[in-house]
PDB file of C-alpha atoms in Angstrom:
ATOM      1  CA  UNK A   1      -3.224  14.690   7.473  1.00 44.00           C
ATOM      2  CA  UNK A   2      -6.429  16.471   8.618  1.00 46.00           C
ATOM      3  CA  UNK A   3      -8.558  15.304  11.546  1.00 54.00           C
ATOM      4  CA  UNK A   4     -10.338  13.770   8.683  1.00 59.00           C
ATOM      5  CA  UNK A   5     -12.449  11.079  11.287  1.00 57.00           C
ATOM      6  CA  UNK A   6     -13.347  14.461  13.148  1.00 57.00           C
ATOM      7  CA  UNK A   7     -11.960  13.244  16.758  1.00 83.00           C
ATOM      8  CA  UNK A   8     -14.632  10.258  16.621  1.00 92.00           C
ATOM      9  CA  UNK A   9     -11.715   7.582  16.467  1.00 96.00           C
ATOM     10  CA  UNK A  10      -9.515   8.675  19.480  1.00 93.00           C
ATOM     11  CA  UNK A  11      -9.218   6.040  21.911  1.00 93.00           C
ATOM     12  CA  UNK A  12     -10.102   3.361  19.730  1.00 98.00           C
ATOM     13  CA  UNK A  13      -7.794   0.394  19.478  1.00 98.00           C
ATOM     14  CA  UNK A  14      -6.402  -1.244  15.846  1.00 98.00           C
ATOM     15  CA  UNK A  15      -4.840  -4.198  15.179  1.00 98.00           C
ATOM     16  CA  UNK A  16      -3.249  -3.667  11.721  1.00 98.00           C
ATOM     17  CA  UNK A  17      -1.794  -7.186  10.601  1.00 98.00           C
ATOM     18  CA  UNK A  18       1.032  -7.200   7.951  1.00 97.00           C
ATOM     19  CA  UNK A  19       1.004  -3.543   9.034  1.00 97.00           C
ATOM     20  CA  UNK A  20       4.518  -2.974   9.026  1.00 96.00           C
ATOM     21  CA  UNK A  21       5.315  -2.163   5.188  1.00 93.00           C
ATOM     22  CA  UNK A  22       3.662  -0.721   1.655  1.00 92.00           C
ATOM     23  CA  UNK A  23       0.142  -0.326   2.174  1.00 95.00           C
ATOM     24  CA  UNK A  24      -0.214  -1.399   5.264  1.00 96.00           C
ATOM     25  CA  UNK A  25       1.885   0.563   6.805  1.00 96.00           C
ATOM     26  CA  UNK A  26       0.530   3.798   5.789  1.00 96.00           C
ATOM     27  CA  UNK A  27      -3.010   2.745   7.171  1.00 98.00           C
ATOM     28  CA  UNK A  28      -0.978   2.216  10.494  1.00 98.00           C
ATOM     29  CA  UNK A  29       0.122   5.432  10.910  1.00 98.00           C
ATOM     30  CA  UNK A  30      -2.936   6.797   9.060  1.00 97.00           C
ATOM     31  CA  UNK A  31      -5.641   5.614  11.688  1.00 98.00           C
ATOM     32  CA  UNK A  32      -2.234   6.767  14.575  1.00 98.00           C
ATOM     33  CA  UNK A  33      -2.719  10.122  13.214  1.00 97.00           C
ATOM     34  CA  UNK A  34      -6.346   9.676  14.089  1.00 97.00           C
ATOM     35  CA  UNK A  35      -5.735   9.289  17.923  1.00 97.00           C
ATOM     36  CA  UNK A  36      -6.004   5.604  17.944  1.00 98.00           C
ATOM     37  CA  UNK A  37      -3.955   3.282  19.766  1.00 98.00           C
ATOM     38  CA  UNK A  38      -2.498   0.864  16.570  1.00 98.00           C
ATOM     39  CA  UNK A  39      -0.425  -2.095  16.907  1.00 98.00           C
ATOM     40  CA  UNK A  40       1.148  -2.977  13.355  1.00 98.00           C
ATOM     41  CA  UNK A  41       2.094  -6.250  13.313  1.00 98.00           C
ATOM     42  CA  UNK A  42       4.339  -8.428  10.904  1.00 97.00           C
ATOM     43  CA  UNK A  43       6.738 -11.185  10.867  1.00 96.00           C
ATOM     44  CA  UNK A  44      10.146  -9.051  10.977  1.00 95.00           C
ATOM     45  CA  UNK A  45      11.079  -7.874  14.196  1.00 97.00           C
ATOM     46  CA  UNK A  46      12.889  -5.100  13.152  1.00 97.00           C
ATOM     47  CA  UNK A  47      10.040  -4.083  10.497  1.00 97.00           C
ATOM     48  CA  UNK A  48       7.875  -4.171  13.639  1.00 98.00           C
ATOM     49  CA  UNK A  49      10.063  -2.172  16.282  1.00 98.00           C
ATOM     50  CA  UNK A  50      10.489   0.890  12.844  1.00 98.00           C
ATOM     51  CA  UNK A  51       6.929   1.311  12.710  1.00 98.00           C
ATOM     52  CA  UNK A  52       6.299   0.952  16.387  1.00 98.00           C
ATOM     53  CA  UNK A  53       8.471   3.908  17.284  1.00 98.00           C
ATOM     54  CA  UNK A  54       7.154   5.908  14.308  1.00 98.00           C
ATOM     55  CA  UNK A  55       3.506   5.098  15.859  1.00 98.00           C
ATOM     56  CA  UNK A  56       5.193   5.649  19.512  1.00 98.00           C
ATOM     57  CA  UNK A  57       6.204   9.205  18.096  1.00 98.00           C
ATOM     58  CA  UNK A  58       2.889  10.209  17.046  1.00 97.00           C
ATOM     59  CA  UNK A  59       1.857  10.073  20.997  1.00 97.00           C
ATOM     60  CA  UNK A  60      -0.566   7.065  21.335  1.00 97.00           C
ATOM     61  CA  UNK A  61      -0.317   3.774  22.690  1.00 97.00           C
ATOM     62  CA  UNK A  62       0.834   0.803  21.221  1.00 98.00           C
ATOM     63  CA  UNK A  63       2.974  -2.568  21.325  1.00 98.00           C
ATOM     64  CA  UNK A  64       5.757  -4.338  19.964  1.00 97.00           C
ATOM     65  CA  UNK A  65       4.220  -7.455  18.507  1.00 98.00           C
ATOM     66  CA  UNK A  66       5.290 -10.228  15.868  1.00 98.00           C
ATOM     67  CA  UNK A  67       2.917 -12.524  14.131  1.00 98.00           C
ATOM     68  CA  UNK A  68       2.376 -14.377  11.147  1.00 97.00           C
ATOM     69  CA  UNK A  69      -0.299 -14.720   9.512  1.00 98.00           C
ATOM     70  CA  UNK A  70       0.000 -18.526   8.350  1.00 97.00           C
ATOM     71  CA  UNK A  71       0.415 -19.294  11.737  1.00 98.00           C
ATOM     72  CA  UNK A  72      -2.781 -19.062  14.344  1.00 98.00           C
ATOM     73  CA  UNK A  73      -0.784 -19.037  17.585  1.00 98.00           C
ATOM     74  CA  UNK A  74       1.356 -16.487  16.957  1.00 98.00           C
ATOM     75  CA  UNK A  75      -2.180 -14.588  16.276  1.00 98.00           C
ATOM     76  CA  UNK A  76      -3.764 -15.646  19.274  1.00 98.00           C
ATOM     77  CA  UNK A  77      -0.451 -14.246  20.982  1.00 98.00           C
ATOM     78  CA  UNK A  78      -0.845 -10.661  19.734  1.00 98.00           C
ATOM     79  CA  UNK A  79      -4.785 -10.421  20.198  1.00 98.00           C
ATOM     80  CA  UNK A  80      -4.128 -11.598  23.655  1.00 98.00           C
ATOM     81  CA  UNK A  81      -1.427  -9.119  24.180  1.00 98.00           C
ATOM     82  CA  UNK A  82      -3.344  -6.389  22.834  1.00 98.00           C
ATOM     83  CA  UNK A  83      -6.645  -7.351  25.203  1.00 98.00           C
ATOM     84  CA  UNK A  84      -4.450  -7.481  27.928  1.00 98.00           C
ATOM     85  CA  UNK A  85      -3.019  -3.768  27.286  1.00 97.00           C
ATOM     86  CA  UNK A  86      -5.835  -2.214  26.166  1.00 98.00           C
ATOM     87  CA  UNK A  87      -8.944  -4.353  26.835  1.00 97.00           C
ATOM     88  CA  UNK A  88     -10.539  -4.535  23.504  1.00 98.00           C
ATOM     89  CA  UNK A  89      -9.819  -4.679  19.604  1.00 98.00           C
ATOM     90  CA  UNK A  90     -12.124  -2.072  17.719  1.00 98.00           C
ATOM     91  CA  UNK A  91     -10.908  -2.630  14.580  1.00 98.00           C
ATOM     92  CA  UNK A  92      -9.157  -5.144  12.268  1.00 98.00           C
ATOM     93  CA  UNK A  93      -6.852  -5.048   9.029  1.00 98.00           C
ATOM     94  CA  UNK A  94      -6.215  -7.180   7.375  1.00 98.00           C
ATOM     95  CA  UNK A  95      -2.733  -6.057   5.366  1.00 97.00           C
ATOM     96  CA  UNK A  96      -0.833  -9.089   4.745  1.00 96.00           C
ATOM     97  CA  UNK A  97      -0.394 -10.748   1.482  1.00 94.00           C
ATOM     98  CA  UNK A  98       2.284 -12.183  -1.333  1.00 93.00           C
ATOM     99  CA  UNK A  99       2.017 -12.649  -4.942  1.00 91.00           C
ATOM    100  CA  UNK A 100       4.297 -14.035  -7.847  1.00 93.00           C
ATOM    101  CA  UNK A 101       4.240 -13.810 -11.411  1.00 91.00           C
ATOM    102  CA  UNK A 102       4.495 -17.131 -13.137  1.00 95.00           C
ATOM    103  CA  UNK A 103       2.844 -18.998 -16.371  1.00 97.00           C
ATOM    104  CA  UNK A 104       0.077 -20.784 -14.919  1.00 97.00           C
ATOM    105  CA  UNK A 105       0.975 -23.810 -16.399  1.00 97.00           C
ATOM    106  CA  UNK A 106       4.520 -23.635 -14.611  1.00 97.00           C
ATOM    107  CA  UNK A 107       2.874 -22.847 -11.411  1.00 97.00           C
ATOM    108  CA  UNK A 108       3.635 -25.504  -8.758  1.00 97.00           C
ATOM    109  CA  UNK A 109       1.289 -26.562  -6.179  1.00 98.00           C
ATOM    110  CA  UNK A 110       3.555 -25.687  -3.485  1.00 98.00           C
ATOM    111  CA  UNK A 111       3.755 -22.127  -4.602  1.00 98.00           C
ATOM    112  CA  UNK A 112      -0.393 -22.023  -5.288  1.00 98.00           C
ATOM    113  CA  UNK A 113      -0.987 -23.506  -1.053  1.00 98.00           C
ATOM    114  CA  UNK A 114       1.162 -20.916  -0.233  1.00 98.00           C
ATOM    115  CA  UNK A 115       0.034 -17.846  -1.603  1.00 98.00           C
ATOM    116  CA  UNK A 116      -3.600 -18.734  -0.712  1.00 98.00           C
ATOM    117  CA  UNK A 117      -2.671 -19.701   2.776  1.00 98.00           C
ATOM    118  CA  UNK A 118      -1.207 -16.083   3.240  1.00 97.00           C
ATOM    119  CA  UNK A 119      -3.578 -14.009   1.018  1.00 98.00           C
ATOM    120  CA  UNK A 120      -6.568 -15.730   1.886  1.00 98.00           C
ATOM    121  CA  UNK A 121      -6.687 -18.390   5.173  1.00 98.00           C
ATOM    122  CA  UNK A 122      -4.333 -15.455   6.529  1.00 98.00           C
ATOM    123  CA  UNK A 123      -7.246 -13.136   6.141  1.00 98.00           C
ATOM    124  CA  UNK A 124      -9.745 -16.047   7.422  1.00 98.00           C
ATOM    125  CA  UNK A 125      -7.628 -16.795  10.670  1.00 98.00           C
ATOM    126  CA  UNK A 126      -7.217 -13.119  11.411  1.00 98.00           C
ATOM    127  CA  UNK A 127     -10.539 -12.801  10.934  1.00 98.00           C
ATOM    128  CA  UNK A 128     -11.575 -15.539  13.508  1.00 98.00           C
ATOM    129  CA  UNK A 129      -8.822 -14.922  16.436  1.00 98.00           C
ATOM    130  CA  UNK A 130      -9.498 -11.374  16.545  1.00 98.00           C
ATOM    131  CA  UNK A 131     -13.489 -11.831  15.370  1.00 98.00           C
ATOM    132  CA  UNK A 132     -14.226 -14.262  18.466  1.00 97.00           C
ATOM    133  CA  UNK A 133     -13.611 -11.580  21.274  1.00 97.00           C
ATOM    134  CA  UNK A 134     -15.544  -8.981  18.838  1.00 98.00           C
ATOM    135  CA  UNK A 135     -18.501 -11.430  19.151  1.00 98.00           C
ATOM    136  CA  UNK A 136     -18.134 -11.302  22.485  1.00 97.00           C
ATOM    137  CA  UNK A 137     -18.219  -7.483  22.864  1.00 97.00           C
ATOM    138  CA  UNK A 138     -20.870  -7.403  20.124  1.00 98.00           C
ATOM    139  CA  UNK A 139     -18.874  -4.577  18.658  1.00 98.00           C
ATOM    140  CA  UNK A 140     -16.094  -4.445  15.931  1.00 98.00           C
ATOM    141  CA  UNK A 141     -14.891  -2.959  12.555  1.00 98.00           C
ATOM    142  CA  UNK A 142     -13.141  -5.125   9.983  1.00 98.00           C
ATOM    143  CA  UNK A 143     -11.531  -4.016   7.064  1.00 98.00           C
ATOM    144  CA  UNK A 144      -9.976  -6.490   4.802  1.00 98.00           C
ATOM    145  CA  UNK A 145      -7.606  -5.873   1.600  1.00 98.00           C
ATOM    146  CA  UNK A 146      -8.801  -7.329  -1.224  1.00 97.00           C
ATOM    147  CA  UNK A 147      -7.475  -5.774  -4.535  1.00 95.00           C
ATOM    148  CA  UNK A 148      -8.029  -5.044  -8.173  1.00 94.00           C
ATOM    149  CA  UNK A 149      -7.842  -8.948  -8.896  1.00 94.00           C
ATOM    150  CA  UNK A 150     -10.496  -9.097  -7.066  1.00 96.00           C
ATOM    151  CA  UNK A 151     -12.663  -8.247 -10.164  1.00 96.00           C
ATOM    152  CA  UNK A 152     -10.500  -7.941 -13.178  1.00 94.00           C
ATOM    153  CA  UNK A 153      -7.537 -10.693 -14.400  1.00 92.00           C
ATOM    154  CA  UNK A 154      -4.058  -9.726 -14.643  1.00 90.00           C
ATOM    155  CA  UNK A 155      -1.448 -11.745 -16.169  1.00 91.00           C
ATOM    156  CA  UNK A 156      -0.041 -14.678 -14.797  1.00 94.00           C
ATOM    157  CA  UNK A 157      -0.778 -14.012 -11.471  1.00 93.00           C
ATOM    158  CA  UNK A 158      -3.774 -16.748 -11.226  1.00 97.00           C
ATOM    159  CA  UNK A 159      -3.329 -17.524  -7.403  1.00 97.00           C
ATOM    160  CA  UNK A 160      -2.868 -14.178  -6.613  1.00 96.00           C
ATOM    161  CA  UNK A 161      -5.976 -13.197  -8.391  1.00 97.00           C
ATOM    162  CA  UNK A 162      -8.030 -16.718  -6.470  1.00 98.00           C
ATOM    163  CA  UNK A 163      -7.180 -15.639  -3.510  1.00 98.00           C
ATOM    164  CA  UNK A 164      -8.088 -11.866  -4.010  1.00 98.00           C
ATOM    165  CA  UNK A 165     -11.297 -12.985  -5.607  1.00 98.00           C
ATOM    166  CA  UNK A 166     -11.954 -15.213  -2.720  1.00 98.00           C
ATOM    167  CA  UNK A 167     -11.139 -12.442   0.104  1.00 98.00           C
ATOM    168  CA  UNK A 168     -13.614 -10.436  -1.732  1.00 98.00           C
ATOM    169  CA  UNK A 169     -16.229 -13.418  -1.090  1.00 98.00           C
ATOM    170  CA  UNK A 170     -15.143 -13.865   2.287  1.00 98.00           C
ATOM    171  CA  UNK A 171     -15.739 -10.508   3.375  1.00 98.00           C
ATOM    172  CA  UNK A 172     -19.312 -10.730   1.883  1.00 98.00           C
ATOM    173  CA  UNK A 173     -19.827 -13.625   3.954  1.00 98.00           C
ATOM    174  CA  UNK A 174     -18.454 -12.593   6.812  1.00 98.00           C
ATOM    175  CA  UNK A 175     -20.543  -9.103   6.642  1.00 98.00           C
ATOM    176  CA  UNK A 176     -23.629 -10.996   6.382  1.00 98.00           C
ATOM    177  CA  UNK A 177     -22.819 -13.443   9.443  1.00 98.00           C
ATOM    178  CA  UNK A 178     -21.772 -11.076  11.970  1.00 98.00           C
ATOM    179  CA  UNK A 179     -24.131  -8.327  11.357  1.00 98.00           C
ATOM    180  CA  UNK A 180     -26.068  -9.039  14.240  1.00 98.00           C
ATOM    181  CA  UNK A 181     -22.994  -9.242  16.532  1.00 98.00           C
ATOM    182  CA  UNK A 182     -22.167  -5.377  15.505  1.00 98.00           C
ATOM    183  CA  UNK A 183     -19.632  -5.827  13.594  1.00 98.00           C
ATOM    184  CA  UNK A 184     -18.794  -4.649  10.010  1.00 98.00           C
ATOM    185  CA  UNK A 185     -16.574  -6.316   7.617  1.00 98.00           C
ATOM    186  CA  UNK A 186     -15.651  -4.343   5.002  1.00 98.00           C
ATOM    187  CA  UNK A 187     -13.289  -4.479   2.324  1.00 98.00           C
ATOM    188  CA  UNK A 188     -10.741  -1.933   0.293  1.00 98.00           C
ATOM    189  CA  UNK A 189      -9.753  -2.501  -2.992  1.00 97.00           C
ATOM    190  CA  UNK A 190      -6.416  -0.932  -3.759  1.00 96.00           C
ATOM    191  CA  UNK A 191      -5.604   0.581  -7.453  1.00 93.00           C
ATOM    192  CA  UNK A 192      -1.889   1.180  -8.348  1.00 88.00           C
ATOM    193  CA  UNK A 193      -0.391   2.534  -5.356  1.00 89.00           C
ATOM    194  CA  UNK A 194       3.545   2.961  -5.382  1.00 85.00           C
ATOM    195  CA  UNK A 195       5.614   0.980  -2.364  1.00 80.00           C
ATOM    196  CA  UNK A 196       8.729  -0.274  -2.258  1.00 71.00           C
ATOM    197  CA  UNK A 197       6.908  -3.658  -2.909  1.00 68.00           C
ATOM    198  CA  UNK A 198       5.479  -2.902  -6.277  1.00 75.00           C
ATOM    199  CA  UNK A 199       8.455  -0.319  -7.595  1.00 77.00           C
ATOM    200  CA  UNK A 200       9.732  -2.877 -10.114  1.00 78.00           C
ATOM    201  CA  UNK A 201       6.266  -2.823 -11.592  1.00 79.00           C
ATOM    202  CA  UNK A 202       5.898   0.713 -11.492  1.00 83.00           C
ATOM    203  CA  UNK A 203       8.749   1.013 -13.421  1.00 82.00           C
ATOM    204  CA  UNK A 204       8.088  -1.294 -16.177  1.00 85.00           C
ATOM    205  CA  UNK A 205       6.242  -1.382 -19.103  1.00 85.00           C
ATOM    206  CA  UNK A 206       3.381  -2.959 -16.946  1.00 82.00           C
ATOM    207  CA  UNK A 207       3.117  -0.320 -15.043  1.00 85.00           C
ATOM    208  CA  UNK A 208       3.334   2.238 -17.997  1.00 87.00           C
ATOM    209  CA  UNK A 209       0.048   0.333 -18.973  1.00 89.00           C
ATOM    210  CA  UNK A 210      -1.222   0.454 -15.514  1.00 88.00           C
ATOM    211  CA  UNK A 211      -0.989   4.147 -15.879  1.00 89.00           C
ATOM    212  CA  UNK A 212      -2.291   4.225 -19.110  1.00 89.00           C
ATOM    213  CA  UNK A 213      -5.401   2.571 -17.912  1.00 89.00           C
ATOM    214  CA  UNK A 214      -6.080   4.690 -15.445  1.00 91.00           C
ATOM    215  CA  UNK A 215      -8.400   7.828 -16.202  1.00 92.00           C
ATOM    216  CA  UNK A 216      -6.837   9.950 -13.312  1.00 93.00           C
ATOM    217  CA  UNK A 217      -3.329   9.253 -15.437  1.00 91.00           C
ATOM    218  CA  UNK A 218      -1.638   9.114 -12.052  1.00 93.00           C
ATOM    219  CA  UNK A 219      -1.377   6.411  -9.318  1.00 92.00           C
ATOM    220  CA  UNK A 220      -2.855   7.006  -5.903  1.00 93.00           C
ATOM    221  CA  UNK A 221      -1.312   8.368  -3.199  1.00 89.00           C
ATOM    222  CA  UNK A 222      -1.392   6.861   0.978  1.00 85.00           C
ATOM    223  CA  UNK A 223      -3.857   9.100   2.342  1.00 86.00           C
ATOM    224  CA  UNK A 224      -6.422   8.804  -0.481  1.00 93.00           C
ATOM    225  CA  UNK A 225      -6.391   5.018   0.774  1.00 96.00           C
ATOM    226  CA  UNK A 226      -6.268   6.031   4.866  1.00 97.00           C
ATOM    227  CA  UNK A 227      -9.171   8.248   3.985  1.00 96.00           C
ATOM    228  CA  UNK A 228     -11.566   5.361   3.056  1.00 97.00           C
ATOM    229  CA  UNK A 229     -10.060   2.902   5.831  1.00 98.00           C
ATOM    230  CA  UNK A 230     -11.257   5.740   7.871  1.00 98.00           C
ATOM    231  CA  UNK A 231     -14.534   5.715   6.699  1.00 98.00           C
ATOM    232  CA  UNK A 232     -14.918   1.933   7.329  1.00 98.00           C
ATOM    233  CA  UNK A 233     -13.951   2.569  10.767  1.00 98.00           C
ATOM    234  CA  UNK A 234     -15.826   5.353  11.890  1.00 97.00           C
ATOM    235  CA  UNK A 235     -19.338   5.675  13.134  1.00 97.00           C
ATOM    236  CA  UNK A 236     -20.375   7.226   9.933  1.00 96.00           C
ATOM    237  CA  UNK A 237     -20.438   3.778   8.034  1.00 97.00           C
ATOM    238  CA  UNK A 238     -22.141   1.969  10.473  1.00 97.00           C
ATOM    239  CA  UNK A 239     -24.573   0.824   8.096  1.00 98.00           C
ATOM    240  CA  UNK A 240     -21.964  -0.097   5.555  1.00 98.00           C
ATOM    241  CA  UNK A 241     -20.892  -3.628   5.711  1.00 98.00           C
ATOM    242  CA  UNK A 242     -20.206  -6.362   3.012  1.00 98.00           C
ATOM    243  CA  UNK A 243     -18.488  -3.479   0.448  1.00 98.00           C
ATOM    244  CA  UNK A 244     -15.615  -4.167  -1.188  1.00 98.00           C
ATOM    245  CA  UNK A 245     -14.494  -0.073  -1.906  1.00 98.00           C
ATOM    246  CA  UNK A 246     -12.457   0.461  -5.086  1.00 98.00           C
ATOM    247  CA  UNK A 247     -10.052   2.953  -4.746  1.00 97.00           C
ATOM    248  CA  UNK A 248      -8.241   3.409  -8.168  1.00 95.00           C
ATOM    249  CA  UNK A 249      -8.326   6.627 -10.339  1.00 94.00           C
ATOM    250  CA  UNK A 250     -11.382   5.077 -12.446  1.00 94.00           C
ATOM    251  CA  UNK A 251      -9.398   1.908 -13.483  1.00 93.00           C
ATOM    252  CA  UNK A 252     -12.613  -0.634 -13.351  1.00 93.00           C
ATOM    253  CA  UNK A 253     -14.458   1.993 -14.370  1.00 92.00           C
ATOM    254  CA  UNK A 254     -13.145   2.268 -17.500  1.00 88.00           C
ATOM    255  CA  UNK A 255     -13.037   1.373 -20.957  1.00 76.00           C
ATOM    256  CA  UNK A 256     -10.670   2.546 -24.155  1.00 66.00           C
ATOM    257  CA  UNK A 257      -9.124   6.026 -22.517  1.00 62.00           C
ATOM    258  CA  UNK A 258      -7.481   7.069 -25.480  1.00 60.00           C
TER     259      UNK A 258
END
């Protein structure tokens, strides 16, 4: 990838959370690429040490770093790990997320707490640990992943969609809170981008009507979503806060393609 942030990013320091697979691994190495020192953080040790060395390889600084986003210490543990090493967190992503398909009606409670505890109080308590010492600084750039859901329904996923509808209204509120502190929050909507998360889709007749329904008539590629993050981060969008940027070949955009 191009210096695409023009230098402006080097020596910055990123805290990608569920950074260690899919999409949020390719913003990992994306805003590494850039110069900027980017721990990628994720429950799986191993997941964490791959993507460590790959950032390691790229020459810039970094740590090896397990967290989880349902649970606040082990949060607290990498932001103060990171602040120790580096003395500051410029910028935030928030990666992590689940879904499952299900008929609402069969959904069970258990299964509806724990998707919005991960999609959604995981983005909140990322958002706070790593938000308080941005406060402090008066200085930070948030980017959260919200997702086509966010807008639109698709089929029995209704807590997936909540929680990606909520995200979408936390990082509004957010935006608006913490504008005075410096600090952005931002959010990136995601079209149909293949990972080896989503390949079942892809490969179904869902995802032949994904691809239908997108104007582009392909799905997007990493650094089409790297290039926005890096726009979010950069001092070019420092009057941009409270977005929620689409990213997905015309999708929302569109009506009856054919």
């Amino acid at each position: 990838m191009q210096d695409e942030a023009g230098g402006e990013l080097k020596g910055m320091c990123a805290v990608v959370l569920g950074g260690t697979s899919g999409i949020g691994r390719s913003l990992a190495l994306g805003l590494a690429r850039q110069g900027v020192s980017v721990v990628a953080s994720s429950r799986t040790e191993e997941s964490v040490d791959e993507v460590t060395s790959e950032i390691e390889g790229l020459g810039v600084r970094t740590l090896r770093v397990c967290s989880d986003v349902a649970d606040r210490a082990s949060l607290v543990k990498v932001r103060d790990a990171v602040l120790a090493e580096f003395g500051a967190v410029d910028i935030l992503v928030n990666c992590a997320g689940m879904t499952k398909r299900t008929p609402t009606l069969e959904l069970d409670e258990e299964t509806w707490l724990r998707i919005m505890d991960i999609n959604l109080t995981g983005t909140l308590r990322g958002c706070q640990v790593f938000g308080e010492a941005m406060l402090e600084r008066r200085f930070g750039r948030i980017v959260n992943i919200a997702s086509l859901s966010t807008f639109v329904a698709f089929h029995e996923v209704a807590a997936y969609g909540a929680s990606k509808a909520a995200v979408g209204a936390l990082t509004r509120s957010l935006a608006v809170e913490w504008a005075p502190y410096g600090i952005t929050v931002n959010a990136i909507a995601p079209g149909i981008f293949p990972t080896a998360l989503n390949r079942k889709i892809i490969d179904s007749p869902r995802g032949q009507e994904l691809l239908q329904r997108t104007p582009m008539q392909r799905f997007g590629e990493p650094d089409e979503l790297v290039s926005t993050l890096l726009y979010l981060v950069s001092p070019r969008s420092s009057f941009t806060t409270g977005q929620i940027v689409v990213v997905d070949g015309g999708m929302l955009a569109s009506g009856v393609n054919q």
